[in-house]
PDB file of C-alpha atoms in Angstrom:
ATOM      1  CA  UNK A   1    -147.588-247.132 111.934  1.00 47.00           C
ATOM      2  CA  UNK A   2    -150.593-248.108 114.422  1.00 50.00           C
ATOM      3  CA  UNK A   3    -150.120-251.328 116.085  1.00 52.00           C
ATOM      4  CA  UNK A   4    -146.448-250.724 116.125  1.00 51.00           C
ATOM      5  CA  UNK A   5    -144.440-250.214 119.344  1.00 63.00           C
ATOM      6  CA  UNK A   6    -141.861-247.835 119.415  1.00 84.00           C
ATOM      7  CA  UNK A   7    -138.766-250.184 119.002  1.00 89.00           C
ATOM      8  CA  UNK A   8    -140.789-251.946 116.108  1.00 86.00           C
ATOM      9  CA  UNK A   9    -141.487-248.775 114.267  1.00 89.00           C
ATOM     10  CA  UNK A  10    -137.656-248.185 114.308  1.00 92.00           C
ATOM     11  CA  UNK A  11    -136.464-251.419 113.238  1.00 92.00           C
ATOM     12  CA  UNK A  12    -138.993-251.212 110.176  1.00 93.00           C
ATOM     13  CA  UNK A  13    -137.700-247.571 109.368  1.00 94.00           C
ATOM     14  CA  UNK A  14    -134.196-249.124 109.765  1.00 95.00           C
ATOM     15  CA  UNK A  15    -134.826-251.802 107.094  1.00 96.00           C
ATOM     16  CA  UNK A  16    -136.083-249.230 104.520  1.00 96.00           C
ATOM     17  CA  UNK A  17    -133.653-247.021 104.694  1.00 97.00           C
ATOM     18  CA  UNK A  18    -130.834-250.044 104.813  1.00 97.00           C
ATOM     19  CA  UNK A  19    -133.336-251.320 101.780  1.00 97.00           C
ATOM     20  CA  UNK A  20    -132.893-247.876  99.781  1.00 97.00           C
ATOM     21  CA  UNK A  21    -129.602-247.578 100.343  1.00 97.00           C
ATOM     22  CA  UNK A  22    -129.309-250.665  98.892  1.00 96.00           C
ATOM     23  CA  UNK A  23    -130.823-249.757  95.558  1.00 96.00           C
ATOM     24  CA  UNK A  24    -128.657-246.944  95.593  1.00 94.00           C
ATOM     25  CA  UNK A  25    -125.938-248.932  95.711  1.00 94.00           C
ATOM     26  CA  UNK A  26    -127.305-251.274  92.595  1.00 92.00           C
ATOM     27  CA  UNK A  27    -127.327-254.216  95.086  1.00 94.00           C
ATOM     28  CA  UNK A  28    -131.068-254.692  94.156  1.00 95.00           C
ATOM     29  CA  UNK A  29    -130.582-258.559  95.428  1.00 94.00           C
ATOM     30  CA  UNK A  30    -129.866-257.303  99.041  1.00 96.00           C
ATOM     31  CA  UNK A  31    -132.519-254.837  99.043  1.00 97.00           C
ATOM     32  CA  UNK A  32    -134.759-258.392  99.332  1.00 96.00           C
ATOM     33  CA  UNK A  33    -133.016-259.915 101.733  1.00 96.00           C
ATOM     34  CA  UNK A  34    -133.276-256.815 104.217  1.00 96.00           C
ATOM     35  CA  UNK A  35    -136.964-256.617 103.389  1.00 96.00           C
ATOM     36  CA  UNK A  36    -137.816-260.048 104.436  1.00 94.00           C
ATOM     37  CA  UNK A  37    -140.575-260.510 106.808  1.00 92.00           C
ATOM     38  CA  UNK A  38    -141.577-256.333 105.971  1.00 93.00           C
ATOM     39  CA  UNK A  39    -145.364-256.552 105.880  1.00 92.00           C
ATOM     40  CA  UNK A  40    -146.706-256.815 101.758  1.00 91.00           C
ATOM     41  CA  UNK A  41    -149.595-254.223 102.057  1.00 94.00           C
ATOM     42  CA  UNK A  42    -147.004-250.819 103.160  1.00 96.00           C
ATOM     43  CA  UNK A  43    -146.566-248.870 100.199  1.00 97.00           C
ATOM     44  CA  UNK A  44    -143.203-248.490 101.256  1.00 96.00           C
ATOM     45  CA  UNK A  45    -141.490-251.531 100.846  1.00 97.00           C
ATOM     46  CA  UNK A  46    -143.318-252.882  97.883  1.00 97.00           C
ATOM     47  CA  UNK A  47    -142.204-250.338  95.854  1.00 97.00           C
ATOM     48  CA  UNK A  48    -138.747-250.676  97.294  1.00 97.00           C
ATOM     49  CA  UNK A  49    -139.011-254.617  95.937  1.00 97.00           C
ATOM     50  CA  UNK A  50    -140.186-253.779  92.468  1.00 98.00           C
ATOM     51  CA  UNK A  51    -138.151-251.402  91.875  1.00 97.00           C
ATOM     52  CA  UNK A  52    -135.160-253.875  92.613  1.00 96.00           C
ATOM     53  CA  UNK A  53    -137.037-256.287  89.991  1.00 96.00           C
ATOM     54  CA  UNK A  54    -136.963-253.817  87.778  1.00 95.00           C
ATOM     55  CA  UNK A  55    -133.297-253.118  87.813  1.00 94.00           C
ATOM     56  CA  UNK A  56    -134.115-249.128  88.574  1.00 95.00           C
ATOM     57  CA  UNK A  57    -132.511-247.286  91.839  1.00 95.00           C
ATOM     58  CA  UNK A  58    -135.919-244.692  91.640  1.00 96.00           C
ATOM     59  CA  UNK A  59    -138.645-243.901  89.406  1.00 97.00           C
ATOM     60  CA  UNK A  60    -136.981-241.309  87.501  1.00 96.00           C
ATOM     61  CA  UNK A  61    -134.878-244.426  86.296  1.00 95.00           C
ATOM     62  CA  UNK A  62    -136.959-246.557  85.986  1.00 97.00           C
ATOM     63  CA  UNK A  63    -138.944-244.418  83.015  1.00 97.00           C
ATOM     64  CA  UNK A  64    -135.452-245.473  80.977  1.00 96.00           C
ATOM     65  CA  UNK A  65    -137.127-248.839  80.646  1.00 96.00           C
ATOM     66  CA  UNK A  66    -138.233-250.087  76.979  1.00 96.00           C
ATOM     67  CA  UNK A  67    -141.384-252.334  77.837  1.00 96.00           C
ATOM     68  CA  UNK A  68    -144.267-252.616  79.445  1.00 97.00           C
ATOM     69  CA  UNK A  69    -143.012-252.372  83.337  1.00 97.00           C
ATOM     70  CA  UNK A  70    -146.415-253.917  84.670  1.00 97.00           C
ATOM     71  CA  UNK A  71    -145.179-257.599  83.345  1.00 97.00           C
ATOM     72  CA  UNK A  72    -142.022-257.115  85.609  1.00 97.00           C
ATOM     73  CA  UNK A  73    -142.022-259.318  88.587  1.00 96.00           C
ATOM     74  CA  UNK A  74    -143.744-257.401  91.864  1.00 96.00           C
ATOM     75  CA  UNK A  75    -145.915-254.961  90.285  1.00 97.00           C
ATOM     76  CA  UNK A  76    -148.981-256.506  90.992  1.00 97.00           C
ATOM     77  CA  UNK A  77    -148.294-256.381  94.579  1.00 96.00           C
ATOM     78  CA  UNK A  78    -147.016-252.945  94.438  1.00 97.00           C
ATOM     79  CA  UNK A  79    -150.406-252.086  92.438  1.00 97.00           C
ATOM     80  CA  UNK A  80    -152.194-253.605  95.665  1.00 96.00           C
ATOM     81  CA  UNK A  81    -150.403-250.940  98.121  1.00 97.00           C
ATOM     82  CA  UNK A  82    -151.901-248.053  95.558  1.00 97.00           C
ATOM     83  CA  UNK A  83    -153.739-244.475  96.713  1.00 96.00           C
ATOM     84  CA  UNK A  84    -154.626-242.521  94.084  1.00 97.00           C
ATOM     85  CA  UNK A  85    -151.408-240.468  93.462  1.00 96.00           C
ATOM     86  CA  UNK A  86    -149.196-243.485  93.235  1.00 96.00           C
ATOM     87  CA  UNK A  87    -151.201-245.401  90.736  1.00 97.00           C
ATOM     88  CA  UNK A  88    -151.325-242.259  88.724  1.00 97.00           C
ATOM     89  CA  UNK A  89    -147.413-242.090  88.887  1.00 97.00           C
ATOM     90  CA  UNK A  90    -146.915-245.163  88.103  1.00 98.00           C
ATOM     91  CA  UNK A  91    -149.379-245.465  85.242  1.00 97.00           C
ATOM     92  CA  UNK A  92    -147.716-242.005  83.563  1.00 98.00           C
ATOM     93  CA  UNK A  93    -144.006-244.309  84.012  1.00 98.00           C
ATOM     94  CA  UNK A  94    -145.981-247.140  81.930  1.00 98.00           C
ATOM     95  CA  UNK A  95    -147.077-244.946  79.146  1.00 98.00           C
ATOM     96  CA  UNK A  96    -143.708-243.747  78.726  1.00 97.00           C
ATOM     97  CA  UNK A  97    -141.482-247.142  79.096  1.00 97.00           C
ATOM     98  CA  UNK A  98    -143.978-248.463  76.448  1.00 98.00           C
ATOM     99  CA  UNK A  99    -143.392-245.411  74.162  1.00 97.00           C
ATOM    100  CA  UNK A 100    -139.964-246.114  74.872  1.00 97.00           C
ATOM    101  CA  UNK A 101    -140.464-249.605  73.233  1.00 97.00           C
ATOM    102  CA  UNK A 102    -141.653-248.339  70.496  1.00 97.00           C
ATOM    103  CA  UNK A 103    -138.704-245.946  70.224  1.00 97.00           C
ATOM    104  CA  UNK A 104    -136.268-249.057  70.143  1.00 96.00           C
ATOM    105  CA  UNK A 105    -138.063-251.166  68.028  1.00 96.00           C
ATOM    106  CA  UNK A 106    -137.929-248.559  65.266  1.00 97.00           C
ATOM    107  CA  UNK A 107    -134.433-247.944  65.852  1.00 96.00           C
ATOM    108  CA  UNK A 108    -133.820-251.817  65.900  1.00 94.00           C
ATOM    109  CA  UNK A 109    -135.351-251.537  62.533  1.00 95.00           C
ATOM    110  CA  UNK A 110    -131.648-250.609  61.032  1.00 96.00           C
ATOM    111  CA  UNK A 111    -130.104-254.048  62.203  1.00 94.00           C
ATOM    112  CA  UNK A 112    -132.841-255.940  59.579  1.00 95.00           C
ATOM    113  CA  UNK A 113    -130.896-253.639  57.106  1.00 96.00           C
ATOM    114  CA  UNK A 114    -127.963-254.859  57.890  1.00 94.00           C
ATOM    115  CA  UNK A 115    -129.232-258.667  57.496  1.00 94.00           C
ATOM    116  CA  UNK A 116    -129.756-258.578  54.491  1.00 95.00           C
ATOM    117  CA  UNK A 117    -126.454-256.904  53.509  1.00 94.00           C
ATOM    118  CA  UNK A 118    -128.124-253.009  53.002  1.00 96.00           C
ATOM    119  CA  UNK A 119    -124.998-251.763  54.445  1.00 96.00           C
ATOM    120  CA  UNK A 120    -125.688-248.083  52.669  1.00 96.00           C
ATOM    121  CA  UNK A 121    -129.078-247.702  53.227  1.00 97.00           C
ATOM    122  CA  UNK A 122    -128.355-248.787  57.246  1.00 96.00           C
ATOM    123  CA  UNK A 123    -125.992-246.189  57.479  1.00 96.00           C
ATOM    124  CA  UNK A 124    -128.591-243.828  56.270  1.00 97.00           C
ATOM    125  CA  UNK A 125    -131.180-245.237  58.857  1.00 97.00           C
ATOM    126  CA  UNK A 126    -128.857-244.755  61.653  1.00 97.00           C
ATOM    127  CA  UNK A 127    -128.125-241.619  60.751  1.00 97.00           C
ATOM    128  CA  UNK A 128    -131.373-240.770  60.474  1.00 97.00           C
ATOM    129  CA  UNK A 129    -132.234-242.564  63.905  1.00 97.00           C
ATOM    130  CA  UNK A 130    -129.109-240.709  65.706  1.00 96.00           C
ATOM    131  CA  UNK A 131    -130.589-237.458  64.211  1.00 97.00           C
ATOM    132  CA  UNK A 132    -134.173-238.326  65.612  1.00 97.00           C
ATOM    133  CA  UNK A 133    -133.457-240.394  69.027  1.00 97.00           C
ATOM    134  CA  UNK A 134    -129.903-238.986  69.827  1.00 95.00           C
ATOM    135  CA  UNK A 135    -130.385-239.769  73.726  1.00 95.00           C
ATOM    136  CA  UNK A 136    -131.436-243.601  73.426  1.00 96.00           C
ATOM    137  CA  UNK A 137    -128.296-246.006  73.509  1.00 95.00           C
ATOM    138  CA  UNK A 138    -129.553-248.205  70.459  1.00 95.00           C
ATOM    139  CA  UNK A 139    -129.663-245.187  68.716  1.00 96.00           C
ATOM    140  CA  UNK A 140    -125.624-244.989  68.881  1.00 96.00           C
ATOM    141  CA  UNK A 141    -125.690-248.995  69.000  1.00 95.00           C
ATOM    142  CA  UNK A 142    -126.707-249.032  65.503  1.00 96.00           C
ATOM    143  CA  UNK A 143    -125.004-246.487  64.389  1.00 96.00           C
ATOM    144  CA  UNK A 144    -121.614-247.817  65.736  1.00 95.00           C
ATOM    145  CA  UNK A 145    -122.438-251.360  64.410  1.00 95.00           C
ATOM    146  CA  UNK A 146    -123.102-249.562  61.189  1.00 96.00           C
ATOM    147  CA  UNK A 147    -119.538-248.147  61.106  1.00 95.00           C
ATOM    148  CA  UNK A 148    -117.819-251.681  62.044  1.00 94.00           C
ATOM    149  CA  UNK A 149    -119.357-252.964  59.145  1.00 94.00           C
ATOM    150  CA  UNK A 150    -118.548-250.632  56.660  1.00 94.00           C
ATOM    151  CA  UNK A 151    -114.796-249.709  57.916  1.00 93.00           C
ATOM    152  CA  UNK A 152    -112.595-252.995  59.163  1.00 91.00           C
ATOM    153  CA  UNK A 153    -110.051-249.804  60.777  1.00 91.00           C
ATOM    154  CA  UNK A 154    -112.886-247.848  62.626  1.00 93.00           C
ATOM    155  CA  UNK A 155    -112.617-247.705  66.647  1.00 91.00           C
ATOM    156  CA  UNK A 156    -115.809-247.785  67.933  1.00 91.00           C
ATOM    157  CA  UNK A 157    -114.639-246.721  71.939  1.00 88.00           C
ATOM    158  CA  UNK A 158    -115.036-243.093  71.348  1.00 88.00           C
ATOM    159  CA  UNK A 159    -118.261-243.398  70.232  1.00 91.00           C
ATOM    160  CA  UNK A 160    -119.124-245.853  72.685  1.00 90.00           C
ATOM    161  CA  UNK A 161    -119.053-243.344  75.430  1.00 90.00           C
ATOM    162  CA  UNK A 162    -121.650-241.199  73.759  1.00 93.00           C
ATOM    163  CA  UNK A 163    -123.518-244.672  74.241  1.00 93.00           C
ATOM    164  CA  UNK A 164    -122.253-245.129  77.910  1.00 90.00           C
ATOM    165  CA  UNK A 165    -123.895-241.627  78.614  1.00 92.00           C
ATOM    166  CA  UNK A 166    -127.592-242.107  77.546  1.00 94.00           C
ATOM    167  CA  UNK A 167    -129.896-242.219  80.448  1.00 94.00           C
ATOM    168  CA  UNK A 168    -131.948-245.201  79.241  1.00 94.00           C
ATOM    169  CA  UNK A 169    -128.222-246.961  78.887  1.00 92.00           C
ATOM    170  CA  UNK A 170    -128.377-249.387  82.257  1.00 91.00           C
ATOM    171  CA  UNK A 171    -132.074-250.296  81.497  1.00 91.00           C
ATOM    172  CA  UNK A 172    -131.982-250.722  77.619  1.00 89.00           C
ATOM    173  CA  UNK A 173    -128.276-252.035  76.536  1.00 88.00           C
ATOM    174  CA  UNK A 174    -125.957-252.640  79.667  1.00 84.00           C
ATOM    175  CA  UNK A 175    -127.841-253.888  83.086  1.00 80.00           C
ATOM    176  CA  UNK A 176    -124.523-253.587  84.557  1.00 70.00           C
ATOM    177  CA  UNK A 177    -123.143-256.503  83.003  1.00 69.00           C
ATOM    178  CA  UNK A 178    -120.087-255.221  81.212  1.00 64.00           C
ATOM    179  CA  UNK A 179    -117.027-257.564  79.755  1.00 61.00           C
ATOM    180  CA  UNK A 180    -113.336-257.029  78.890  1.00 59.00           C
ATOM    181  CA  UNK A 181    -112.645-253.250  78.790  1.00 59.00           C
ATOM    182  CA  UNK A 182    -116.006-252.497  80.326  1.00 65.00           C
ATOM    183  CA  UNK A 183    -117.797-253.130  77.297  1.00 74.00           C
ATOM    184  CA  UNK A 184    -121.559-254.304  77.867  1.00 77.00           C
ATOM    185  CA  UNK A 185    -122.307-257.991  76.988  1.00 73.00           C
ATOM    186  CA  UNK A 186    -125.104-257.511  75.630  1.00 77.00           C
ATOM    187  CA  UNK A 187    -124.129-255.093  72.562  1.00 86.00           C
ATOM    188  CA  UNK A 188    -123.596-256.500  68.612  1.00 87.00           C
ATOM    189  CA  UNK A 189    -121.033-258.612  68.680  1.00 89.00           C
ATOM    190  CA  UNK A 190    -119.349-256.924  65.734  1.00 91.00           C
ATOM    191  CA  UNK A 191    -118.921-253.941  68.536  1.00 90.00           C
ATOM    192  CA  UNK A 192    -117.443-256.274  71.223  1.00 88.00           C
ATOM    193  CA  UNK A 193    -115.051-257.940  69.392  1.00 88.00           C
ATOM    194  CA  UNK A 194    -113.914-254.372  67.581  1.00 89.00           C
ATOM    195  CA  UNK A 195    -114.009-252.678  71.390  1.00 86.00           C
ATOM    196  CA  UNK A 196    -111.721-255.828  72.889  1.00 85.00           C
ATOM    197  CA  UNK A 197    -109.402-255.451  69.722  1.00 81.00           C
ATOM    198  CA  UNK A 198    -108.638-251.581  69.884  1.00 67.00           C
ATOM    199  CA  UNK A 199    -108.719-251.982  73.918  1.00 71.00           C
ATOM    200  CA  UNK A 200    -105.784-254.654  73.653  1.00 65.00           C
ATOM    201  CA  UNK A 201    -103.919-252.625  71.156  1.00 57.00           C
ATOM    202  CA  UNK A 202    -103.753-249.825  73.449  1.00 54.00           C
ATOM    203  CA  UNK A 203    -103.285-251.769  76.629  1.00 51.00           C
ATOM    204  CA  UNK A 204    -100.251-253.133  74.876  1.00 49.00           C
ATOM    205  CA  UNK A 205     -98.998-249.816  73.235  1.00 49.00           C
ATOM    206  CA  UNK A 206     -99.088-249.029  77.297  1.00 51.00           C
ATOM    207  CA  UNK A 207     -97.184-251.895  78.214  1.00 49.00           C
ATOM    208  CA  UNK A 208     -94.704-251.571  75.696  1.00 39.00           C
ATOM    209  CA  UNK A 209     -94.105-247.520  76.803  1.00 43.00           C
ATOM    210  CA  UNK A 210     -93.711-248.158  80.568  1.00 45.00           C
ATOM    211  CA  UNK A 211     -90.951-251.657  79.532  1.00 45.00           C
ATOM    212  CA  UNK A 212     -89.177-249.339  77.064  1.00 46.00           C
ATOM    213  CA  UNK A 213     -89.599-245.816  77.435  1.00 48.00           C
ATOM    214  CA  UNK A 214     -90.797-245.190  81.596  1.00 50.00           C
ATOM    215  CA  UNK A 215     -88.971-247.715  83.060  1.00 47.00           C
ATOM    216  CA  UNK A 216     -85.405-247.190  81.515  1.00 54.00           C
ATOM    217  CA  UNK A 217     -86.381-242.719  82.212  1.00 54.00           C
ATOM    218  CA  UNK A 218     -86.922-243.906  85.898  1.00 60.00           C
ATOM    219  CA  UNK A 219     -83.986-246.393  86.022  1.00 49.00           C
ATOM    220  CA  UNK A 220     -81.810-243.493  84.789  1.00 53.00           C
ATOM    221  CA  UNK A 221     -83.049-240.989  87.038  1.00 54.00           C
ATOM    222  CA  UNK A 222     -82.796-243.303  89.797  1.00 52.00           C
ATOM    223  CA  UNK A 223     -79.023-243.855  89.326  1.00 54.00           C
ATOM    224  CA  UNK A 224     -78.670-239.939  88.490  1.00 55.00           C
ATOM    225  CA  UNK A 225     -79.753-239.452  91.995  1.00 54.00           C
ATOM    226  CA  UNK A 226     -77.622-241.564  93.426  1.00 54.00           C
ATOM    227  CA  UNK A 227     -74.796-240.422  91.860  1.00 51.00           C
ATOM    228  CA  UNK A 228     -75.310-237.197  93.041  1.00 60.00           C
ATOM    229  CA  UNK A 229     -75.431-238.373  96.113  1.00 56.00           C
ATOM    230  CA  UNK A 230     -72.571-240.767  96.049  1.00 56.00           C
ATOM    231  CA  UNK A 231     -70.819-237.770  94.795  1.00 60.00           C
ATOM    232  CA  UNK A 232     -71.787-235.157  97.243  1.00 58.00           C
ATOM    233  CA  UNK A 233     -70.970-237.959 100.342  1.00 62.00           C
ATOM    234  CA  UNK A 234     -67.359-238.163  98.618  1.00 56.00           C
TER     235      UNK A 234
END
């Protein structure tokens, strides 16, 4: 902080905690905005900026990633900002978001299967991959697009929570983006359109209880009540 007068050293702790909160938050665009101007060479910030590149609210997210993280945009200049425990971190995180790639390529192996109309033996995979990877969201991916396939009746939503819940979900599958019913955009499309399908069923099976079933219960009660109290005025 040397060179830094009092008030300045509080308005730059101000924007990195306003900054982390931020990426908290997910609001990784805003965590740039409030960073403007915040010198490149502290430590501090630049890590605050990558990691809002990368799409990760801390580190331990961040090691969800399948890929090699120092092609993202900002980690050179967070590499600049480096002392020797920091650029050991980070190189550890690199080792295992590229083992992670390797992880999801294998699994991804099962949708080539499917391509070329192996529908058996891609159940088998994904089985196999489930079995092996049971944490990693493409594991379940592929096994859920596996079942859509080879049942036209399956409902792939309970399943698609065990999906929902894998930590390397946000950074592998979802990003946040999510469509009708909160399923992500970027799953099979089999999945999506099976997902929407189920989701509507249900949303109308809902509708059609509270028209025919809650609302004529409540409408009864309602003029139950006021009976009673008609009658107890009288």
């Amino acid at each position: 902080m040397q060179g830094y007068t009092d008030v300045d050293a509080k308005i730059l702790q101000g924007k990195l905690d306003l900054a982390q909160s931020k990426l908290q938050e997910g609001k990784f665009w805003q965590v740039h905005e409030v960073l403007q101007g915040v010198d490149s060479k502290l430590f501090a910030a630049e890590r605050l900026r990558f990691l809002a590149h990368a799409g990760a609210t801390d580190e331990m997210h961040l090691s969800t990633y399948a890929g090699d993280i120092t092609a993202i945009e900002g980690y050179k200049a967070l590499e600049r900002t480096f002392n020797a425990s920091a650029r050991q971190t980070y190189e550890e995180i690199a080792r295992v978001c590229l083992t992670n790639e390797c992880v999801v390529q294998e699994i991804l192996k099962g949708k080539q299967l499917l391509k070329v109309n192996l529908v058996d033996e891609a159940q088998k995979y994904a089985e196999n991959m489930l079995n092996k990877y049971c944490t990693y969201a493409r594991a379940w991916e592929l096994l859920i697009e596996v079942r859509c396939v080879k049942d036209a009746q399956y409902n792939p939503l309970n399943d698609l929570q065990y999906m929902l819940a894998c930590p390397d979900c946000y950074m592998t599958v979802t990003h946040g983006e999510t469509g009708f019913g909160g399923v992500p955009k970027s799953i099979a499309p089999i999945i999506a359109e099976r997902c929407e399908s189920f989701q509507a069923r249900a949303d109308k099976r809902k509708k059609w209880l509270y028209h025919f079933v809650l609302y004529p219960l409540i409408l009864a009660a309602g003029c139950a009540v006021t009976y009673g109290l008609w009658q107890l005025i009288q």
